[in-house]
Structures are given as structure tokens and as C-alpha cells.
N, CA, C and O atoms as a printed pandas DataFrame, in Angstrom:
     atom_number atom_name residue_name chain_id  residue_number  x_coord  y_coord  z_coord
0              1         N          UNK        A               1   69.566  -19.963   82.888
1              2        CA          UNK        A               1   70.701  -20.193   82.014
2              3         C          UNK        A               1   70.549  -19.328   80.759
3              4         O          UNK        A               1   69.508  -19.361   80.102
4              5         N          UNK        A               2   71.567  -18.570   80.436
5              6        CA          UNK        A               2   71.520  -17.684   79.281
6              7         C          UNK        A               2   71.534  -18.496   77.993
7              8         O          UNK        A               2   72.203  -19.524   77.884
8              9         N          UNK        A               3   70.780  -18.005   77.031
9             10        CA          UNK        A               3   70.763  -18.679   75.734
10            11         C          UNK        A               3   72.050  -18.367   74.990
11            12         O          UNK        A               3   72.606  -17.276   75.124
12            13         N          UNK        A               4   72.510  -19.305   74.225
13            14        CA          UNK        A               4   73.692  -19.115   73.394
14            15         C          UNK        A               4   73.364  -18.124   72.280
15            16         O          UNK        A               4   72.227  -18.062   71.812
16            17         N          UNK        A               5   74.359  -17.355   71.859
17            18        CA          UNK        A               5   74.149  -16.354   70.811
18            19         C          UNK        A               5   73.544  -16.954   69.549
19            20         O          UNK        A               5   72.680  -16.340   68.923
20            21         N          UNK        A               6   73.989  -18.141   69.174
21            22        CA          UNK        A               6   73.481  -18.725   67.929
22            23         C          UNK        A               6   72.004  -19.093   68.019
23            24         O          UNK        A               6   71.361  -19.318   66.993
24            25         N          UNK        A               7   71.466  -19.156   69.216
25            26        CA          UNK        A               7   70.052  -19.483   69.391
26            27         C          UNK        A               7   69.155  -18.247   69.405
27            28         O          UNK        A               7   67.938  -18.367   69.268
28            29         N          UNK        A               8   69.735  -17.074   69.566
29            30        CA          UNK        A               8   68.943  -15.852   69.648
30            31         C          UNK        A               8   68.338  -15.483   68.298
31            32         O          UNK        A               8   68.930  -15.719   67.244
32            33         N          UNK        A               9   67.144  -14.897   68.358
33            34        CA          UNK        A               9   66.448  -14.440   67.161
34            35         C          UNK        A               9   66.188  -12.952   67.327
35            36         O          UNK        A               9   65.426  -12.537   68.201
36            37         N          UNK        A              10   66.827  -12.155   66.479
37            38        CA          UNK        A              10   66.767  -10.705   66.600
38            39         C          UNK        A              10   66.069  -10.064   65.417
39            40         O          UNK        A              10   66.133  -10.557   64.291
40            41         N          UNK        A              11   65.402   -8.955   65.697
41            42        CA          UNK        A              11   64.781   -8.141   64.655
42            43         C          UNK        A              11   65.470   -6.790   64.656
43            44         O          UNK        A              11   65.483   -6.096   65.672
44            45         N          UNK        A              12   66.044   -6.413   63.515
45            46        CA          UNK        A              12   66.698   -5.118   63.342
46            47         C          UNK        A              12   65.770   -4.245   62.508
47            48         O          UNK        A              12   65.381   -4.615   61.400
48            49         N          UNK        A              13   65.416   -3.069   63.058
49            50        CA          UNK        A              13   64.501   -2.161   62.380
50            51         C          UNK        A              13   65.222   -0.842   62.124
51            52         O          UNK        A              13   65.602   -0.140   63.061
52            53         N          UNK        A              14   65.403   -0.516   60.863
53            54        CA          UNK        A              14   66.069    0.736   60.485
54            55         C          UNK        A              14   65.689    1.056   59.051
55            56         O          UNK        A              14   65.711    0.180   58.187
56            57         N          UNK        A              15   65.339    2.315   58.796
57            58        CA          UNK        A              15   64.948    2.698   57.448
58            59         C          UNK        A              15   66.129    2.817   56.499
59            60         O          UNK        A              15   65.947    2.795   55.282
60            61         N          UNK        A              16   67.326    2.943   57.031
61            62        CA          UNK        A              16   68.520    3.020   56.188
62            63         C          UNK        A              16   69.078    1.614   55.983
63            64         O          UNK        A              16   69.530    0.962   56.925
64            65         N          UNK        A              17   69.037    1.170   54.742
65            66        CA          UNK        A              17   69.463   -0.193   54.438
66            67         C          UNK        A              17   70.904   -0.446   54.854
67            68         O          UNK        A              17   71.216   -1.529   55.350
68            69         N          UNK        A              18   71.795    0.530   54.663
69            70        CA          UNK        A              18   73.203    0.339   55.030
70            71         C          UNK        A              18   73.352    0.122   56.535
71            72         O          UNK        A              18   74.105   -0.753   56.963
72            73         N          UNK        A              19   72.645    0.904   57.332
73            74        CA          UNK        A              19   72.715    0.760   58.795
74            75         C          UNK        A              19   72.128   -0.571   59.238
75            76         O          UNK        A              19   72.671   -1.239   60.118
76            77         N          UNK        A              20   71.017   -0.949   58.625
77            78        CA          UNK        A              20   70.364   -2.221   58.949
78            79         C          UNK        A              20   71.285   -3.390   58.600
79            80         O          UNK        A              20   71.436   -4.327   59.384
80            81         N          UNK        A              21   71.891   -3.327   57.432
81            82        CA          UNK        A              21   72.790   -4.398   56.989
82            83         C          UNK        A              21   74.037   -4.475   57.860
83            84         O          UNK        A              21   74.510   -5.567   58.175
84            85         N          UNK        A              22   74.575   -3.315   58.253
85            86        CA          UNK        A              22   75.747   -3.290   59.134
86            87         C          UNK        A              22   75.429   -3.946   60.473
87            88         O          UNK        A              22   76.199   -4.770   60.964
88            89         N          UNK        A              23   74.285   -3.577   61.064
89            90        CA          UNK        A              23   73.898   -4.175   62.352
90            91         C          UNK        A              23   73.729   -5.681   62.208
91            92         O          UNK        A              23   74.202   -6.441   63.053
92            93         N          UNK        A              24   73.058   -6.121   61.142
93            94        CA          UNK        A              24   72.850   -7.556   60.929
94            95         C          UNK        A              24   74.187   -8.273   60.743
95            96         O          UNK        A              24   74.391   -9.362   61.280
96            97         N          UNK        A              25   75.091   -7.665   59.985
97            98        CA          UNK        A              25   76.405   -8.280   59.757
98            99         C          UNK        A              25   77.186   -8.384   61.058
99           100         O          UNK        A              25   77.802   -9.414   61.330
100          101         N          UNK        A              26   77.165   -7.320   61.869
101          102        CA          UNK        A              26   77.871   -7.341   63.151
102          103         C          UNK        A              26   77.312   -8.437   64.058
103          104         O          UNK        A              26   78.068   -9.155   64.714
104          105         N          UNK        A              27   76.008   -8.557   64.089
105          106        CA          UNK        A              27   75.375   -9.582   64.924
106          107         C          UNK        A              27   75.753  -10.978   64.452
107          108         O          UNK        A              27   76.044  -11.856   65.264
108          109         N          UNK        A              28   75.750  -11.183   63.141
109          110        CA          UNK        A              28   76.121  -12.493   62.601
110          111         C          UNK        A              28   77.580  -12.806   62.893
111          112         O          UNK        A              28   77.932  -13.955   63.160
112          113         N          UNK        A              29   78.437  -11.775   62.841
113          114        CA          UNK        A              29   79.854  -11.975   63.177
114          115         C          UNK        A              29   80.032  -12.361   64.647
115          116         O          UNK        A              29   81.003  -13.030   65.002
116          117         N          UNK        A              30   79.101  -11.942   65.491
117          118        CA          UNK        A              30   79.145  -12.304   66.913
118          119         C          UNK        A              30   78.591  -13.703   67.166
119          120         O          UNK        A              30   78.718  -14.238   68.267
120          121         N          UNK        A              31   77.975  -14.292   66.137
121          122        CA          UNK        A              31   77.457  -15.646   66.273
122          123         C          UNK        A              31   75.952  -15.762   66.260
123          124         O          UNK        A              31   75.420  -16.864   66.393
124          125         N          UNK        A              32   75.242  -14.642   66.102
125          126        CA          UNK        A              32   73.785  -14.690   66.033
126          127         C          UNK        A              32   73.413  -15.140   64.626
127          128         O          UNK        A              32   73.746  -14.464   63.652
128          129         N          UNK        A              33   72.736  -16.255   64.510
129          130        CA          UNK        A              33   72.450  -16.787   63.167
130          131         C          UNK        A              33   71.082  -16.381   62.634
131          132         O          UNK        A              33   70.847  -16.436   61.427
132          133         N          UNK        A              34   70.181  -15.976   63.518
133          134        CA          UNK        A              34   68.829  -15.643   63.076
134          135         C          UNK        A              34   68.568  -14.144   63.278
135          136         O          UNK        A              34   68.110  -13.714   64.337
136          137         N          UNK        A              35   68.872  -13.365   62.234
137          138        CA          UNK        A              35   68.665  -11.924   62.266
138          139         C          UNK        A              35   67.642  -11.578   61.190
139          140         O          UNK        A              35   67.864  -11.823   60.005
140          141         N          UNK        A              36   66.533  -11.012   61.612
141          142        CA          UNK        A              36   65.488  -10.579   60.696
142          143         C          UNK        A              36   65.572   -9.065   60.566
143          144         O          UNK        A              36   66.018   -8.383   61.488
144          145         N          UNK        A              37   65.146   -8.541   59.425
145          146        CA          UNK        A              37   65.252   -7.109   59.188
146          147         C          UNK        A              37   63.907   -6.539   58.764
147          148         O          UNK        A              37   63.126   -7.192   58.072
148          149         N          UNK        A              38   63.654   -5.298   59.196
149          150        CA          UNK        A              38   62.462   -4.566   58.775
150          151         C          UNK        A              38   62.891   -3.145   58.430
151          152         O          UNK        A              38   63.669   -2.541   59.167
152          153         N          UNK        A              39   62.385   -2.594   57.302
153          154        CA          UNK        A              39   62.797   -1.267   56.862
154          155         C          UNK        A              39   62.091   -0.116   57.566
155          156         O          UNK        A              39   62.466    1.043   57.389
156          157         N          UNK        A              40   61.075   -0.425   58.362
157          158        CA          UNK        A              40   60.365    0.639   59.082
158          159         C          UNK        A              40   59.483    0.018   60.163
159          160         O          UNK        A              40   59.366   -1.203   60.266
160          161         N          UNK        A              41   58.868    0.885   60.964
161          162        CA          UNK        A              41   58.043    0.429   62.074
162          163         C          UNK        A              41   56.818   -0.357   61.643
163          164         O          UNK        A              41   56.436   -1.329   62.294
164          165         N          UNK        A              42   56.209    0.059   60.557
165          166        CA          UNK        A              42   55.015   -0.665   60.090
166          167         C          UNK        A              42   55.357   -2.090   59.661
167          168         O          UNK        A              42   54.642   -3.035   59.992
168          169         N          UNK        A              43   56.452   -2.234   58.924
169          170        CA          UNK        A              43   56.885   -3.573   58.508
170          171         C          UNK        A              43   57.263   -4.414   59.726
171          172         O          UNK        A              43   57.005   -5.617   59.764
172          173         N          UNK        A              44   57.874   -3.771   60.718
173          174        CA          UNK        A              44   58.239   -4.487   61.946
174          175         C          UNK        A              44   56.991   -4.989   62.662
175          176         O          UNK        A              44   56.957   -6.136   63.108
176          177         N          UNK        A              45   55.963   -4.146   62.780
177          178        CA          UNK        A              45   54.726   -4.575   63.448
178          179         C          UNK        A              45   54.039   -5.695   62.682
179          180         O          UNK        A              45   53.499   -6.624   63.282
180          181         N          UNK        A              46   54.059   -5.608   61.362
181          182        CA          UNK        A              46   53.465   -6.675   60.548
182          183         C          UNK        A              46   54.198   -7.990   60.807
183          184         O          UNK        A              46   53.569   -9.037   60.963
184          185         N          UNK        A              47   55.532   -7.933   60.850
185          186        CA          UNK        A              47   56.331   -9.118   61.147
186          187         C          UNK        A              47   56.014   -9.642   62.549
187          188         O          UNK        A              47   55.805  -10.841   62.735
188          189         N          UNK        A              48   55.978   -8.743   63.529
189          190        CA          UNK        A              48   55.716   -9.153   64.906
190          191         C          UNK        A              48   54.315   -9.729   65.070
191          192         O          UNK        A              48   54.113  -10.653   65.858
192          193         N          UNK        A              49   53.348   -9.192   64.335
193          194        CA          UNK        A              49   51.987   -9.737   64.407
194          195         C          UNK        A              49   51.938  -11.199   63.987
195          196         O          UNK        A              49   51.132  -11.974   64.502
196          197         N          UNK        A              50   52.809  -11.573   63.045
197          198        CA          UNK        A              50   52.785  -12.957   62.572
198          199         C          UNK        A              50   53.841  -13.837   63.245
199          200         O          UNK        A              50   53.684  -15.056   63.308
200          201         N          UNK        A              51   54.921  -13.220   63.749
201          202        CA          UNK        A              51   56.019  -14.033   64.277
202          203         C          UNK        A              51   56.652  -13.450   65.534
203          204         O          UNK        A              51   57.791  -13.785   65.858
204          205         N          UNK        A              52   55.942  -12.589   66.243
205          206        CA          UNK        A              52   56.498  -11.925   67.412
206          207         C          UNK        A              52   56.937  -12.854   68.519
207          208         O          UNK        A              52   57.865  -12.542   69.264
208          209         N          UNK        A              53   56.279  -13.995   68.633
209          210        CA          UNK        A              53   56.628  -14.932   69.700
210          211         C          UNK        A              53   57.978  -15.600   69.466
211          212         O          UNK        A              53   58.508  -16.256   70.363
212          213         N          UNK        A              54   58.537  -15.440   68.270
213          214        CA          UNK        A              54   59.836  -16.066   67.997
214          215         C          UNK        A              54   60.997  -15.084   68.092
215          216         O          UNK        A              54   62.139  -15.478   67.858
216          217         N          UNK        A              55   60.745  -13.814   68.430
217          218        CA          UNK        A              55   61.805  -12.807   68.509
218          219         C          UNK        A              55   62.249  -12.638   69.961
219          220         O          UNK        A              55   61.428  -12.493   70.866
220          221         N          UNK        A              56   63.562  -12.659   70.159
221          222        CA          UNK        A              56   64.138  -12.525   71.494
222          223         C          UNK        A              56   64.595  -11.106   71.805
223          224         O          UNK        A              56   64.740  -10.748   72.974
224          225         N          UNK        A              57   64.825  -10.292   70.773
225          226        CA          UNK        A              57   65.350   -8.948   70.974
226          227         C          UNK        A              57   65.068   -8.103   69.747
227          228         O          UNK        A              57   65.190   -8.571   68.616
228          229         N          UNK        A              58   64.684   -6.831   69.984
229          230        CA          UNK        A              58   64.477   -5.876   68.898
230          231         C          UNK        A              58   65.539   -4.786   69.018
231          232         O          UNK        A              58   65.711   -4.192   70.082
232          233         N          UNK        A              59   66.249   -4.530   67.918
233          234        CA          UNK        A              59   67.172   -3.403   67.800
234          235         C          UNK        A              59   66.520   -2.431   66.834
235          236         O          UNK        A              59   66.233   -2.795   65.693
236          237         N          UNK        A              60   66.279   -1.194   67.270
237          238        CA          UNK        A              60   65.486   -0.285   66.459
238          239         C          UNK        A              60   66.061    1.120   66.438
239          240         O          UNK        A              60   66.442    1.667   67.473
240          241         N          UNK        A              61   66.117    1.694   65.248
241          242        CA          UNK        A              61   66.505    3.085   65.080
242          243         C          UNK        A              61   65.371    3.971   65.592
243          244         O          UNK        A              61   64.200    3.601   65.508
244          245         N          UNK        A              62   65.724    5.143   66.122
245          246        CA          UNK        A              62   64.712    6.079   66.610
246          247         C          UNK        A              62   64.062    6.828   65.456
247          248         O          UNK        A              62   62.838    6.862   65.333
248          249         N          UNK        A              63   64.905    7.433   64.602
249          250        CA          UNK        A              63   64.413    8.313   63.542
250          251         C          UNK        A              63   64.116    7.537   62.268
251          252         O          UNK        A              63   65.022    7.137   61.537
252          253         N          UNK        A              64   62.828    7.334   62.017
253          254        CA          UNK        A              64   62.382    6.669   60.796
254          255         C          UNK        A              64   61.117    7.365   60.322
255          256         O          UNK        A              64   60.319    7.821   61.142
256          257         N          UNK        A              65   60.923    7.454   59.020
257          258        CA          UNK        A              65   59.690    8.057   58.511
258          259         C          UNK        A              65   58.489    7.140   58.758
259          260         O          UNK        A              65   58.632    5.921   58.857
260          261         N          UNK        A              66   57.330    7.737   58.853
261          262        CA          UNK        A              66   56.103    6.960   59.025
262          263         C          UNK        A              66   55.826    6.613   60.472
263          264         O          UNK        A              66   54.826    7.051   61.040
264          265         N          UNK        A              67   56.697    5.836   61.065
265          266        CA          UNK        A              67   56.558    5.424   62.466
266          267         C          UNK        A              67   57.947    5.458   63.090
267          268         O          UNK        A              67   58.819    4.677   62.710
268          269         N          UNK        A              68   58.153    6.345   64.032
269          270        CA          UNK        A              68   59.469    6.444   64.680
270          271         C          UNK        A              68   59.715    5.217   65.548
271          272         O          UNK        A              68   58.806    4.433   65.824
272          273         N          UNK        A              69   60.957    5.073   65.966
273          274        CA          UNK        A              69   61.300    3.955   66.834
274          275         C          UNK        A              69   60.555    3.979   68.152
275          276         O          UNK        A              69   60.151    2.933   68.661
276          277         N          UNK        A              70   60.367    5.180   68.715
277          278        CA          UNK        A              70   59.638    5.259   69.988
278          279         C          UNK        A              70   58.153    4.960   69.776
279          280         O          UNK        A              70   57.504    4.407   70.665
280          281         N          UNK        A              71   57.610    5.316   68.614
281          282        CA          UNK        A              71   56.218    4.950   68.314
282          283         C          UNK        A              71   56.088    3.438   68.163
283          284         O          UNK        A              71   55.108    2.847   68.618
284          285         N          UNK        A              72   57.076    2.813   67.522
285          286        CA          UNK        A              72   57.080    1.350   67.415
286          287         C          UNK        A              72   57.179    0.728   68.798
287          288         O          UNK        A              72   56.462   -0.224   69.107
288          289         N          UNK        A              73   58.055    1.255   69.620
289          290        CA          UNK        A              73   58.208    0.758   70.992
290          291         C          UNK        A              73   56.873    0.811   71.732
291          292         O          UNK        A              73   56.477   -0.167   72.365
292          293         N          UNK        A              74   56.188    1.933   71.656
293          294        CA          UNK        A              74   54.888    2.073   72.332
294          295         C          UNK        A              74   53.881    1.062   71.803
295          296         O          UNK        A              74   53.119    0.479   72.575
296          297         N          UNK        A              75   53.875    0.851   70.490
297          298        CA          UNK        A              75   52.933   -0.105   69.908
298          299         C          UNK        A              75   53.290   -1.528   70.325
299          300         O          UNK        A              75   52.404   -2.322   70.640
300          301         N          UNK        A              76   54.577   -1.852   70.329
301          302        CA          UNK        A              76   55.011   -3.188   70.760
302          303         C          UNK        A              76   54.572   -3.433   72.200
303          304         O          UNK        A              76   54.031   -4.492   72.516
304          305         N          UNK        A              77   54.802   -2.460   73.067
305          306        CA          UNK        A              77   54.426   -2.617   74.476
306          307         C          UNK        A              77   52.907   -2.683   74.653
307          308         O          UNK        A              77   52.414   -3.422   75.505
308          309         N          UNK        A              78   52.165   -1.915   73.853
309          310        CA          UNK        A              78   50.703   -1.904   74.000
310          311         C          UNK        A              78   50.068   -3.219   73.552
311          312         O          UNK        A              78   48.958   -3.546   73.972
312          313         N          UNK        A              79   50.765   -3.973   72.701
313          314        CA          UNK        A              79   50.238   -5.254   72.252
314          315         C          UNK        A              79   50.565   -6.386   73.223
315          316         O          UNK        A              79   50.121   -7.519   73.041
316          317         N          UNK        A              80   51.343   -6.069   74.253
317          318        CA          UNK        A              80   51.650   -7.074   75.261
318          319         C          UNK        A              80   52.952   -7.807   75.041
319          320         O          UNK        A              80   53.323   -8.654   75.853
320          321         N          UNK        A              81   53.663   -7.504   73.954
321          322        CA          UNK        A              81   54.972   -8.134   73.743
322          323         C          UNK        A              81   55.935   -7.624   74.799
323          324         O          UNK        A              81   56.070   -6.417   74.998
324          325         N          UNK        A              82   56.596   -8.538   75.469
325          326        CA          UNK        A              82   57.584   -8.181   76.485
326          327         C          UNK        A              82   58.984   -8.489   75.964
327          328         O          UNK        A              82   59.829   -9.012   76.691
328          329         N          UNK        A              83   59.215   -8.160   74.708
329          330        CA          UNK        A              83   60.482   -8.420   74.051
330          331         C          UNK        A              83   61.464   -7.316   74.444
331          332         O          UNK        A              83   61.114   -6.138   74.370
332          333         N          UNK        A              84   62.683   -7.665   74.860
333          334        CA          UNK        A              84   63.675   -6.611   75.112
334          335         C          UNK        A              84   63.835   -5.738   73.867
335          336         O          UNK        A              84   63.896   -6.239   72.744
336          337         N          UNK        A              85   63.901   -4.433   74.087
337          338        CA          UNK        A              85   63.887   -3.458   72.998
338          339         C          UNK        A              85   65.048   -2.496   73.194
339          340         O          UNK        A              85   65.066   -1.727   74.156
340          341         N          UNK        A              86   66.023   -2.537   72.279
341          342        CA          UNK        A              86   67.166   -1.638   72.330
342          343         C          UNK        A              86   66.998   -0.559   71.275
343          344         O          UNK        A              86   66.805   -0.856   70.096
344          345         N          UNK        A              87   67.072    0.685   71.701
345          346        CA          UNK        A              87   66.953    1.808   70.787
346          347         C          UNK        A              87   68.341    2.192   70.299
347          348         O          UNK        A              87   69.247    2.423   71.100
348          349         N          UNK        A              88   68.505    2.259   68.987
349          350        CA          UNK        A              88   69.753    2.688   68.364
350          351         C          UNK        A              88   69.550    4.134   67.941
351          352         O          UNK        A              88   68.729    4.411   67.066
352          353         N          UNK        A              89   70.288    5.065   68.550
353          354        CA          UNK        A              89   70.000    6.458   68.260
354          355         C          UNK        A              89   71.152    7.390   68.577
355          356         O          UNK        A              89   72.006    7.099   69.413
356          357         N          UNK        A              90   71.151    8.497   67.900
357          358        CA          UNK        A              90   72.058    9.585   68.222
358          359         C          UNK        A              90   71.412   10.557   69.188
359          360         O          UNK        A              90   72.047   11.515   69.631
360          361         N          UNK        A              91   70.145   10.313   69.518
361          362        CA          UNK        A              91   69.399   11.173   70.436
362          363         C          UNK        A              91   69.639   10.708   71.869
363          364         O          UNK        A              91   68.992    9.775   72.344
364          365         N          UNK        A              92   70.551   11.351   72.535
365          366        CA          UNK        A              92   70.853   10.968   73.914
366          367         C          UNK        A              92   70.520   12.090   74.886
367          368         O          UNK        A              92   70.978   12.078   76.028
368          369         N          UNK        A              93   69.713   13.075   74.436
369          370        CA          UNK        A              93   69.325   14.154   75.348
370          371         C          UNK        A              93   68.355   13.608   76.392
371          372         O          UNK        A              93   67.688   12.599   76.163
372          373         N          UNK        A              94   68.285   14.269   77.520
373          374        CA          UNK        A              94   67.502   13.789   78.656
374          375         C          UNK        A              94   66.029   13.590   78.306
375          376         O          UNK        A              94   65.434   12.595   78.721
376          377         N          UNK        A              95   65.426   14.516   77.551
377          378        CA          UNK        A              95   64.009   14.375   77.196
378          379         C          UNK        A              95   63.757   13.118   76.373
379          380         O          UNK        A              95   62.777   12.410   76.602
380          381         N          UNK        A              96   64.641   12.838   75.412
381          382        CA          UNK        A              96   64.480   11.642   74.587
382          383         C          UNK        A              96   64.648   10.378   75.410
383          384         O          UNK        A              96   63.881    9.426   75.265
384          385         N          UNK        A              97   65.659   10.372   76.279
385          386        CA          UNK        A              97   65.890    9.207   77.133
386          387         C          UNK        A              97   64.677    8.966   78.030
387          388         O          UNK        A              97   64.234    7.828   78.185
388          389         N          UNK        A              98   64.148   10.022   78.613
389          390        CA          UNK        A              98   62.983    9.883   79.500
390          391         C          UNK        A              98   61.749    9.411   78.730
391          392         O          UNK        A              98   60.973    8.601   79.235
392          393         N          UNK        A              99   61.570    9.917   77.510
393          394        CA          UNK        A              99   60.434    9.484   76.689
394          395         C          UNK        A              99   60.534    7.986   76.395
395          396         O          UNK        A              99   59.551    7.256   76.523
396          397         N          UNK        A             100   61.716    7.538   76.006
397          398        CA          UNK        A             100   61.907    6.119   75.711
398          399         C          UNK        A             100   61.747    5.262   76.961
399          400         O          UNK        A             100   61.148    4.188   76.906
400          401         N          UNK        A             101   62.281    5.735   78.089
401          402        CA          UNK        A             101   62.136    4.982   79.345
402          403         C          UNK        A             101   60.666    4.841   79.731
403          404         O          UNK        A             101   60.223    3.768   80.140
404          405         N          UNK        A             102   59.912    5.940   79.597
405          406        CA          UNK        A             102   58.493    5.878   79.967
406          407         C          UNK        A             102   57.706    4.974   79.021
407          408         O          UNK        A             102   56.655    4.455   79.397
408          409         N          UNK        A             103   58.204    4.781   77.798
409          410        CA          UNK        A             103   57.538    3.896   76.841
410          411         C          UNK        A             103   57.943    2.440   77.028
411          412         O          UNK        A             103   57.341    1.549   76.428
412          413         N          UNK        A             104   58.961    2.185   77.858
413          414        CA          UNK        A             104   59.336    0.808   78.144
414          415         C          UNK        A             104   60.573    0.306   77.428
415          416         O          UNK        A             104   60.738   -0.902   77.261
416          417         N          UNK        A             105   61.455    1.217   76.998
417          418        CA          UNK        A             105   62.686    0.780   76.345
418          419         C          UNK        A             105   63.535   -0.014   77.344
419          420         O          UNK        A             105   63.554    0.287   78.537
420          421         N          UNK        A             106   64.221   -1.010   76.843
421          422        CA          UNK        A             106   65.093   -1.812   77.690
422          423         C          UNK        A             106   66.441   -1.125   77.872
423          424         O          UNK        A             106   66.977   -1.070   78.979
424          425         N          UNK        A             107   66.986   -0.600   76.769
425          426        CA          UNK        A             107   68.264    0.088   76.833
426          427         C          UNK        A             107   68.485    0.895   75.569
427          428         O          UNK        A             107   67.693    0.839   74.628
428          429         N          UNK        A             108   69.565    1.640   75.567
429          430        CA          UNK        A             108   69.960    2.532   74.485
430          431         C          UNK        A             108   71.324    2.123   73.970
431          432         O          UNK        A             108   72.176    1.691   74.746
432          433         N          UNK        A             109   71.542    2.255   72.668
433          434        CA          UNK        A             109   72.877    2.158   72.082
434          435         C          UNK        A             109   73.039    3.431   71.268
435          436         O          UNK        A             109   72.268    3.687   70.343
436          437         N          UNK        A             110   74.044    4.225   71.614
437          438        CA          UNK        A             110   74.255    5.494   70.929
438          439         C          UNK        A             110   74.965    5.281   69.598
439          440         O          UNK        A             110   75.909    4.498   69.491
440          441         N          UNK        A             111   74.481    6.003   68.584
441          442        CA          UNK        A             111   75.143    6.009   67.280
442          443         C          UNK        A             111   76.128    7.166   67.277
443          444         O          UNK        A             111   75.880    8.166   67.950
444          445         N          UNK        A             112   77.198    7.077   66.574
445          446        CA          UNK        A             112   77.609    5.892   65.797
446          447         C          UNK        A             112   78.205    4.837   66.722
447          448         O          UNK        A             112   78.771    5.159   67.766
448          449         N          UNK        A             113   78.076    3.606   66.337
449          450        CA          UNK        A             113   78.656    2.504   67.109
450          451         C          UNK        A             113   79.609    1.732   66.211
451          452         O          UNK        A             113   79.556    1.834   64.985
452          453         N          UNK        A             114   80.463    0.975   66.833
453          454        CA          UNK        A             114   81.427    0.181   66.040
454          455         C          UNK        A             114   81.391   -1.272   66.493
455          456         O          UNK        A             114   82.123   -2.104   65.957
């Protein structure tokens, strides 16, 4: 049985505050009440280390300073988290898609999105 949207707990990871806030607002408008935000991959991993078992889905930008989205994806997978991971990116070239697939991405959402 699928969980209701209001029960889902999502983590949005994006270094651009406007993009992160837009994604969180869109999710809340859809009925998701528990949206957590991280400004980069390191902050996301710190959050997941303490509360990863409570996250149902990660939405993550690819291009971020310090730790890219695909680097975060690899680290999440290497720690054993089996959380669905959606990459938010304008990078839809075959090499990028294959890199993300080999790292264990669940799916892609191309930017810009509405």
C-alpha cells in the first residue's frame, strides 16, 4: 500500500537557496508536510548520519560545490542507505545519465521544471 503524500519525509539538497525553497514549496503544495533541506552534500550526509532512517526520498541537484550530487549519491549508496534518490539536473547527456545510473540513482528530473 502506497504511503500518503502527507506521510512522506523528503530531503531536498541544493546549493541554491531559491531552487531548494521552490522544490520544498512545490512539495508542500502537493501535500508533503515533512520536507527537510540541506544546502550541500556534506550537510545532507551529516543529516542522513543522524536521521537517515526517517527519510523516504532524496531530491538532489547534480551541480554543487564541495560535493556534487553524484558524489552524494555514491556516498549514500556506500553507507547502505536504500533511499530512493532523484537527481535534479540540466545534465541529460548520455555520459551523465550512465554515471548516475551506475551510482544507483533512482530517477532523473530535468531542470528547469515547473
